[in-house]
Amino acid sequence: MKIKEILFNLKPVNWIKGIFMVLIGILNTRYTIGIGRVASNIFIGLPMYFLISISMMLTVLIFKISSESSENNLKNVKRIGFIFGVVFLISYILSIYYVIVLSLNCLSLILVALIGAFLILSVYYLRNWEKKSLLIHIIESLSYSFGIIYGAILNTIMIPIYIFLFFMAAFLTQFSKDIITSYKYLAQEREKTELSFPITFGVQKSQKIAFIFELIIIISLIIPIFIGIYNAIMYLISMIFMVIIFGVISLLTLKLNLELKYRRFMNLLFKAGIFFEILSFILGSF
Amino acid sequence: MKKSTKKHIKIILIILIIFGIPSTISFNLEKKVQIFINPNLDRYLSPNNSFNATLEFQQRQQVYLDTSNNSNGLYAQSTRVYLGLAVYEPVIQEALDKVNSREDTSDFTMNALLRIIYFNNITGVLSVSLESEIKDAILNFKYWFTEPNEDDMIMWTENHMILFHTAELLAGQFYPNDIFLNSGMNGTEHVDHALPLVNRWISWRARFGFSEWHSNIYFSHDLMALLNLVEFAQDNDTATKAAMIIDLIGFDFANNYYKGRYATTHGRTEDNRQFGTSIYNLPSRESPSEAAWLMLGIGYHEPSDTSNGAAVFLATSEKYAPPPILEDIGVHAILYNEHKERSSINIKDGPTYGIGYTSEDDLMFWWPMSAPAAAPIIDSSLDLAEEYDIDLGLIFNDELLVDLLKFGATLYGTSLSGLCEKVKGVTQGVCLETVNTYTYRTPYYQLSGAQDHQKGLAGLQEHIWQASIDDYAVVYTNSPGGIGVQEFSGGWKPRATLYKNVGVIQYDRLSQPLLLEVVFVYLGLKPYTHAYFPRWAFDIVIKQGKWTFGARGDGYVALYSYEPITWKSKYEMRAFGNKNAYIVELGSIEDYGSFQNFTSSILSSKIKIVPKSVGFSVQYNSPLRGKIEVAWDGPMKVNDQEVDLGDYPRFDNNYCYQEFNTMKTIIRFENQTLELHFDNATRLYYGT
């Protein structure tokens, strides 16, 4: 695994998307919070989650390089584990500091601790699990989508339901996208005997799982309009595009045989879907 | 150089700084300070229910007339006509041009012209041509928005309203049979139109006080209109009630003026009255100060303030004289005073007081409170504007605001009223709603402010609190921004909570819709709170950690900032962020023995401030008052006892207790009583 590959697997885009999600979480729960606290949460929450997101993707990297047979300096689980430890520890210490100094709610700290425990335990016990591709997709998706819960928790412990729905939509979008993208490398992975999600859970079955996820995404995106989102009109404008995009994606997922031919434009549709998701979550907070 | 030598040099330098600079400053200050005229308490009183002007009031009138009669200012021309002297015609021509082109504030000018024309009826000093020109201007003027034709005049703020009504009444009286060209009505019809409006305004002030509370600008204009009514209104009841409102203003002055300044919170003020940058650039003299001195002898006479409207009108007043009791209270309250007062009402409480949100009459109550865009009122405001073709820019400051609100309503899929509710941080914030003002005075200092008033909302011209040691050694804080354009007044309103000599002032606000936040950024992002702490006005200023101390004479002030605060200039300190908590404590030589004891006591006091989701939780052990606890919500407690933050009665102090929304004020001091019965227009004074 080379540096370029490592960076590719660390997915810096997810770190950026992650901090966008934190911002969205903060903006969508800000009305009962003072502007001083909102400003602090933005200044503190964004970089903190940036570190957490990096930690998550480092965990993913550990999972991935654990399956590789080749050896080189970069492929070193201990070294990456150490970097993970340092990055996560910084975010954890900062969390403690801010909770004490700014008396942010403790739940944000507990959440960071739980994420840390989950990552460490999963690396420790599930690194060689045969179905670890499931875990990889979960962590990758969380690295992006969990930001919204984190952002909301910084503001309040009374998290509105639409925040969970936003999270669900974002999480499943990333998950579904990753499943579909896996088909691109299906042939190579079979040769390498790597255990990607479609291989582990079945090629046809994975496509069905992705389809179900996409249906849930559509439902999760529609419901917030009816449950007190800040600006339903502006959210609606962007949501219409999202529903159309995910409607098309789900139809294609249902109809196409991705095992025979991977369709590149599906990936583009997902990217467009993610863009409109982020846009509508922001517009909804206006 | 030896270590000990260095140490000695340091000590000498500190001594020089501590004693040298302040002495220089105080020397310069002494040169600037005017002579204070203390009223002599001997006076001639007429028996029972009436009184003559005290000798002192008459003397002050004479002092003012003697300086005013040389002025070329417009208002001073009333003095000249009153005294039978020739007027300075260019300034009257200028005034006529303004009135004829119906510029904003023409109502101020019109009241001056009317006073001139009434006095001229007795003294006859105006030339026939000038008198004719004034008459033409009076007959051509637009006296209310219900009249046709365009203008550029704001008619409905509290002060403008009474000035317009008064002008209409007096003009109608003076020319009862002439046809007023703009309205097509004759003078008598104008009197019939104006008289109920004048009385409506007076009645609101009697019941609710002034929504432009303690204004160090507009009280002066209110006084002009009221003094014109007293002097010239043919309806005796109206003239008497106007005099009674002037009495209430005088009572306000007596309770809140400290030395030469109206050292209290203001509903409407301007930056130039609130801060000075050095002894060479002092804060402007407040508009009512000359009137306060004339009425009660408090403060001082500034010989250069020769054409001050309220002062000229008082000096030339033959029918109004302040009741002696007010002059006595003005003197008595100098040493100690604890004064609580409530003014104005909340928009949501309108129906409780019989004021709705839809009729023209209702709107004329709300518009003067800067409430045309408040959620329950916006729709009716726009309807009324359309009915009389009123320029929206005059009602809402800027027509763009209405467009923005309409755009916002579409964007949020709500009605205009719904949007105004959503952005009430601004639409309600600018309204001058109920305010509970508190003033605590000792011979050494005064702390005054608006208790827990519209915390976290955006204001325009409000000045929420201030600690004063003398005219210029004044400390206060502010959080500029929002839709306010001024640096030291308006902006985001804090939760100010005051108890005697101690105050806790918290700044924060709730988040607003992003559209509005974008507007705030567009208008100028000001991510700081700041304190006005004019080093030049104090004998000594010491900053130690988060505390800043100042001493002037025998009065001391200490200001604590939760966020790190630094000097921005020799009069301003800034702390980053819009969220901050300040603690202010005042002291004196009587309390502490010395400034050093004051600073050391304060520095050793325990402070615990914890930031919360909104605001702070503050615990402070005041050396004088004990444990003080307060947060963003809930009560302020001193030694576990709740402090009364409001709602206050209309007045509550040693001289008067009056329930809010009542029409009778009784002021007592020693063996004197002043009774103001607005229901039957009776003004009674009992004294010996």
PDB file of N, CA and C in Angstrom, chain A residues 244-284:
ATOM      1  N   ILE A 244     -35.941  12.718  -5.926  1.00  0.00           N
ATOM      2  CA  ILE A 244     -35.839  12.267  -7.329  1.00  0.00           C
ATOM      3  C   ILE A 244     -34.554  11.467  -7.520  1.00  0.00           C
ATOM      4  N   ILE A 245     -33.462  12.012  -7.029  1.00  0.00           N
ATOM      5  CA  ILE A 245     -32.162  11.338  -7.208  1.00  0.00           C
ATOM      6  C   ILE A 245     -32.172   9.959  -6.545  1.00  0.00           C
ATOM      7  N   PHE A 246     -32.622   9.911  -5.303  1.00  0.00           N
ATOM      8  CA  PHE A 246     -32.606   8.613  -4.609  1.00  0.00           C
ATOM      9  C   PHE A 246     -33.675   7.669  -5.166  1.00  0.00           C
ATOM     10  N   GLY A 247     -34.730   8.241  -5.719  1.00  0.00           N
ATOM     11  CA  GLY A 247     -35.719   7.406  -6.399  1.00  0.00           C
ATOM     12  C   GLY A 247     -35.089   6.715  -7.588  1.00  0.00           C
ATOM     13  N   VAL A 248     -34.349   7.492  -8.382  1.00  0.00           N
ATOM     14  CA  VAL A 248     -33.666   6.923  -9.553  1.00  0.00           C
ATOM     15  C   VAL A 248     -32.642   5.887  -9.104  1.00  0.00           C
ATOM     16  N   ILE A 249     -31.864   6.239  -8.076  1.00  0.00           N
ATOM     17  CA  ILE A 249     -30.833   5.307  -7.576  1.00  0.00           C
ATOM     18  C   ILE A 249     -31.476   3.987  -7.149  1.00  0.00           C
ATOM     19  N   SER A 250     -32.553   4.096  -6.401  1.00  0.00           N
ATOM     20  CA  SER A 250     -33.172   2.859  -5.891  1.00  0.00           C
ATOM     21  C   SER A 250     -33.741   2.021  -7.028  1.00  0.00           C
ATOM     22  N   LEU A 251     -34.311   2.690  -8.046  1.00  0.00           N
ATOM     23  CA  LEU A 251     -34.826   1.942  -9.202  1.00  0.00           C
ATOM     24  C   LEU A 251     -33.698   1.214  -9.921  1.00  0.00           C
ATOM     25  N   LEU A 252     -32.611   1.952 -10.100  1.00  0.00           N
ATOM     26  CA  LEU A 252     -31.461   1.355 -10.778  1.00  0.00           C
ATOM     27  C   LEU A 252     -30.889   0.209  -9.948  1.00  0.00           C
ATOM     28  N   THR A 253     -30.845   0.419  -8.662  1.00  0.00           N
ATOM     29  CA  THR A 253     -30.307  -0.637  -7.780  1.00  0.00           C
ATOM     30  C   THR A 253     -31.177  -1.892  -7.888  1.00  0.00           C
ATOM     31  N   LEU A 254     -32.463  -1.649  -8.040  1.00  0.00           N
ATOM     32  CA  LEU A 254     -33.381  -2.788  -8.125  1.00  0.00           C
ATOM     33  C   LEU A 254     -33.295  -3.489  -9.478  1.00  0.00           C
ATOM     34  N   LYS A 255     -33.159  -2.691 -10.523  1.00  0.00           N
ATOM     35  CA  LYS A 255     -33.258  -3.246 -11.877  1.00  0.00           C
ATOM     36  C   LYS A 255     -31.925  -3.743 -12.436  1.00  0.00           C
ATOM     37  N   LEU A 256     -30.867  -2.996 -12.165  1.00  0.00           N
ATOM     38  CA  LEU A 256     -29.589  -3.337 -12.799  1.00  0.00           C
ATOM     39  C   LEU A 256     -28.950  -4.572 -12.161  1.00  0.00           C
ATOM     40  N   ASN A 257     -28.143  -5.234 -12.990  1.00  0.00           N
ATOM     41  CA  ASN A 257     -27.333  -6.313 -12.439  1.00  0.00           C
ATOM     42  C   ASN A 257     -25.903  -5.801 -12.342  1.00  0.00           C
ATOM     43  N   LEU A 258     -25.557  -5.308 -11.180  1.00  0.00           N
ATOM     44  CA  LEU A 258     -24.258  -4.660 -11.011  1.00  0.00           C
ATOM     45  C   LEU A 258     -23.114  -5.657 -11.051  1.00  0.00           C
ATOM     46  N   GLU A 259     -23.462  -6.911 -10.836  1.00  0.00           N
ATOM     47  CA  GLU A 259     -22.416  -7.940 -10.874  1.00  0.00           C
ATOM     48  C   GLU A 259     -21.868  -8.067 -12.291  1.00  0.00           C
ATOM     49  N   LEU A 260     -22.785  -7.938 -13.270  1.00  0.00           N
ATOM     50  CA  LEU A 260     -22.352  -8.057 -14.653  1.00  0.00           C
ATOM     51  C   LEU A 260     -21.661  -6.788 -15.131  1.00  0.00           C
ATOM     52  N   LYS A 261     -22.239  -5.675 -14.775  1.00  0.00           N
ATOM     53  CA  LYS A 261     -21.633  -4.417 -15.221  1.00  0.00           C
ATOM     54  C   LYS A 261     -21.849  -3.307 -14.179  1.00  0.00           C
ATOM     55  N   TYR A 262     -20.729  -2.778 -13.749  1.00  0.00           N
ATOM     56  CA  TYR A 262     -20.802  -1.671 -12.791  1.00  0.00           C
ATOM     57  C   TYR A 262     -21.105  -0.389 -13.554  1.00  0.00           C
ATOM     58  N   ARG A 263     -22.063   0.374 -13.058  1.00  0.00           N
ATOM     59  CA  ARG A 263     -22.444   1.608 -13.750  1.00  0.00           C
ATOM     60  C   ARG A 263     -21.819   2.807 -13.029  1.00  0.00           C
ATOM     61  N   ARG A 264     -20.929   3.470 -13.718  1.00  0.00           N
ATOM     62  CA  ARG A 264     -20.198   4.576 -13.131  1.00  0.00           C
ATOM     63  C   ARG A 264     -21.139   5.725 -12.715  1.00  0.00           C
ATOM     64  N   PHE A 265     -22.178   5.925 -13.545  1.00  0.00           N
ATOM     65  CA  PHE A 265     -23.051   7.085 -13.240  1.00  0.00           C
ATOM     66  C   PHE A 265     -23.806   6.902 -11.920  1.00  0.00           C
ATOM     67  N   MET A 266     -23.875   5.643 -11.435  1.00  0.00           N
ATOM     68  CA  MET A 266     -24.522   5.455 -10.117  1.00  0.00           C
ATOM     69  C   MET A 266     -23.726   6.171  -9.031  1.00  0.00           C
ATOM     70  N   ASN A 267     -22.424   6.077  -9.190  1.00  0.00           N
ATOM     71  CA  ASN A 267     -21.558   6.763  -8.235  1.00  0.00           C
ATOM     72  C   ASN A 267     -21.776   8.282  -8.313  1.00  0.00           C
ATOM     73  N   LEU A 268     -21.923   8.760  -9.541  1.00  0.00           N
ATOM     74  CA  LEU A 268     -22.176  10.196  -9.724  1.00  0.00           C
ATOM     75  C   LEU A 268     -23.513  10.595  -9.102  1.00  0.00           C
ATOM     76  N   LEU A 269     -24.500   9.722  -9.278  1.00  0.00           N
ATOM     77  CA  LEU A 269     -25.813  10.018  -8.680  1.00  0.00           C
ATOM     78  C   LEU A 269     -25.716  10.088  -7.160  1.00  0.00           C
ATOM     79  N   PHE A 270     -24.960   9.158  -6.587  1.00  0.00           N
ATOM     80  CA  PHE A 270     -24.774   9.180  -5.133  1.00  0.00           C
ATOM     81  C   PHE A 270     -24.108  10.478  -4.689  1.00  0.00           C
ATOM     82  N   LYS A 271     -23.083  10.880  -5.460  1.00  0.00           N
ATOM     83  CA  LYS A 271     -22.388  12.125  -5.100  1.00  0.00           C
ATOM     84  C   LYS A 271     -23.350  13.307  -5.144  1.00  0.00           C
ATOM     85  N   ALA A 272     -24.174  13.304  -6.192  1.00  0.00           N
ATOM     86  CA  ALA A 272     -25.179  14.385  -6.292  1.00  0.00           C
ATOM     87  C   ALA A 272     -26.142  14.306  -5.114  1.00  0.00           C
ATOM     88  N   GLY A 273     -26.530  13.077  -4.758  1.00  0.00           N
ATOM     89  CA  GLY A 273     -27.439  12.870  -3.619  1.00  0.00           C
ATOM     90  C   GLY A 273     -26.840  13.399  -2.337  1.00  0.00           C
ATOM     91  N   ILE A 274     -25.558  13.100  -2.123  1.00  0.00           N
ATOM     92  CA  ILE A 274     -24.891  13.575  -0.897  1.00  0.00           C
ATOM     93  C   ILE A 274     -24.820  15.104  -0.894  1.00  0.00           C
ATOM     94  N   PHE A 275     -24.519  15.674  -2.054  1.00  0.00           N
ATOM     95  CA  PHE A 275     -24.451  17.135  -2.153  1.00  0.00           C
ATOM     96  C   PHE A 275     -25.799  17.756  -1.768  1.00  0.00           C
ATOM     97  N   PHE A 276     -26.870  17.213  -2.355  1.00  0.00           N
ATOM     98  CA  PHE A 276     -28.201  17.781  -2.053  1.00  0.00           C
ATOM     99  C   PHE A 276     -28.617  17.501  -0.602  1.00  0.00           C
ATOM    100  N   GLU A 277     -28.153  16.380  -0.085  1.00  0.00           N
ATOM    101  CA  GLU A 277     -28.430  16.094   1.333  1.00  0.00           C
ATOM    102  C   GLU A 277     -27.836  17.195   2.210  1.00  0.00           C
ATOM    103  N   ILE A 278     -26.547  17.447   2.003  1.00  0.00           N
ATOM    104  CA  ILE A 278     -25.884  18.464   2.830  1.00  0.00           C
ATOM    105  C   ILE A 278     -26.551  19.819   2.613  1.00  0.00           C
ATOM    106  N   LEU A 279     -26.843  20.124   1.347  1.00  0.00           N
ATOM    107  CA  LEU A 279     -27.480  21.405   1.033  1.00  0.00           C
ATOM    108  C   LEU A 279     -28.838  21.535   1.729  1.00  0.00           C
ATOM    109  N   SER A 280     -29.624  20.473   1.646  1.00  0.00           N
ATOM    110  CA  SER A 280     -30.971  20.588   2.236  1.00  0.00           C
ATOM    111  C   SER A 280     -30.917  20.619   3.752  1.00  0.00           C
ATOM    112  N   PHE A 281     -29.956  19.914   4.344  1.00  0.00           N
ATOM    113  CA  PHE A 281     -29.827  19.986   5.806  1.00  0.00           C
ATOM    114  C   PHE A 281     -29.463  21.416   6.232  1.00  0.00           C
ATOM    115  N   ILE A 282     -28.640  22.042   5.414  1.00  0.00           N
ATOM    116  CA  ILE A 282     -28.276  23.434   5.740  1.00  0.00           C
ATOM    117  C   ILE A 282     -29.466  24.363   5.503  1.00  0.00           C
ATOM    118  N   LEU A 283     -30.126  24.174   4.350  1.00  0.00           N
ATOM    119  CA  LEU A 283     -31.284  25.029   4.052  1.00  0.00           C
ATOM    120  C   LEU A 283     -32.380  24.849   5.103  1.00  0.00           C
ATOM    121  N   GLY A 284     -32.512  23.623   5.572  1.00  0.00           N
ATOM    122  CA  GLY A 284     -33.513  23.359   6.609  1.00  0.00           C
ATOM    123  C   GLY A 284     -33.240  24.105   7.900  1.00  0.00           C
TER     124      GLY A 284
END
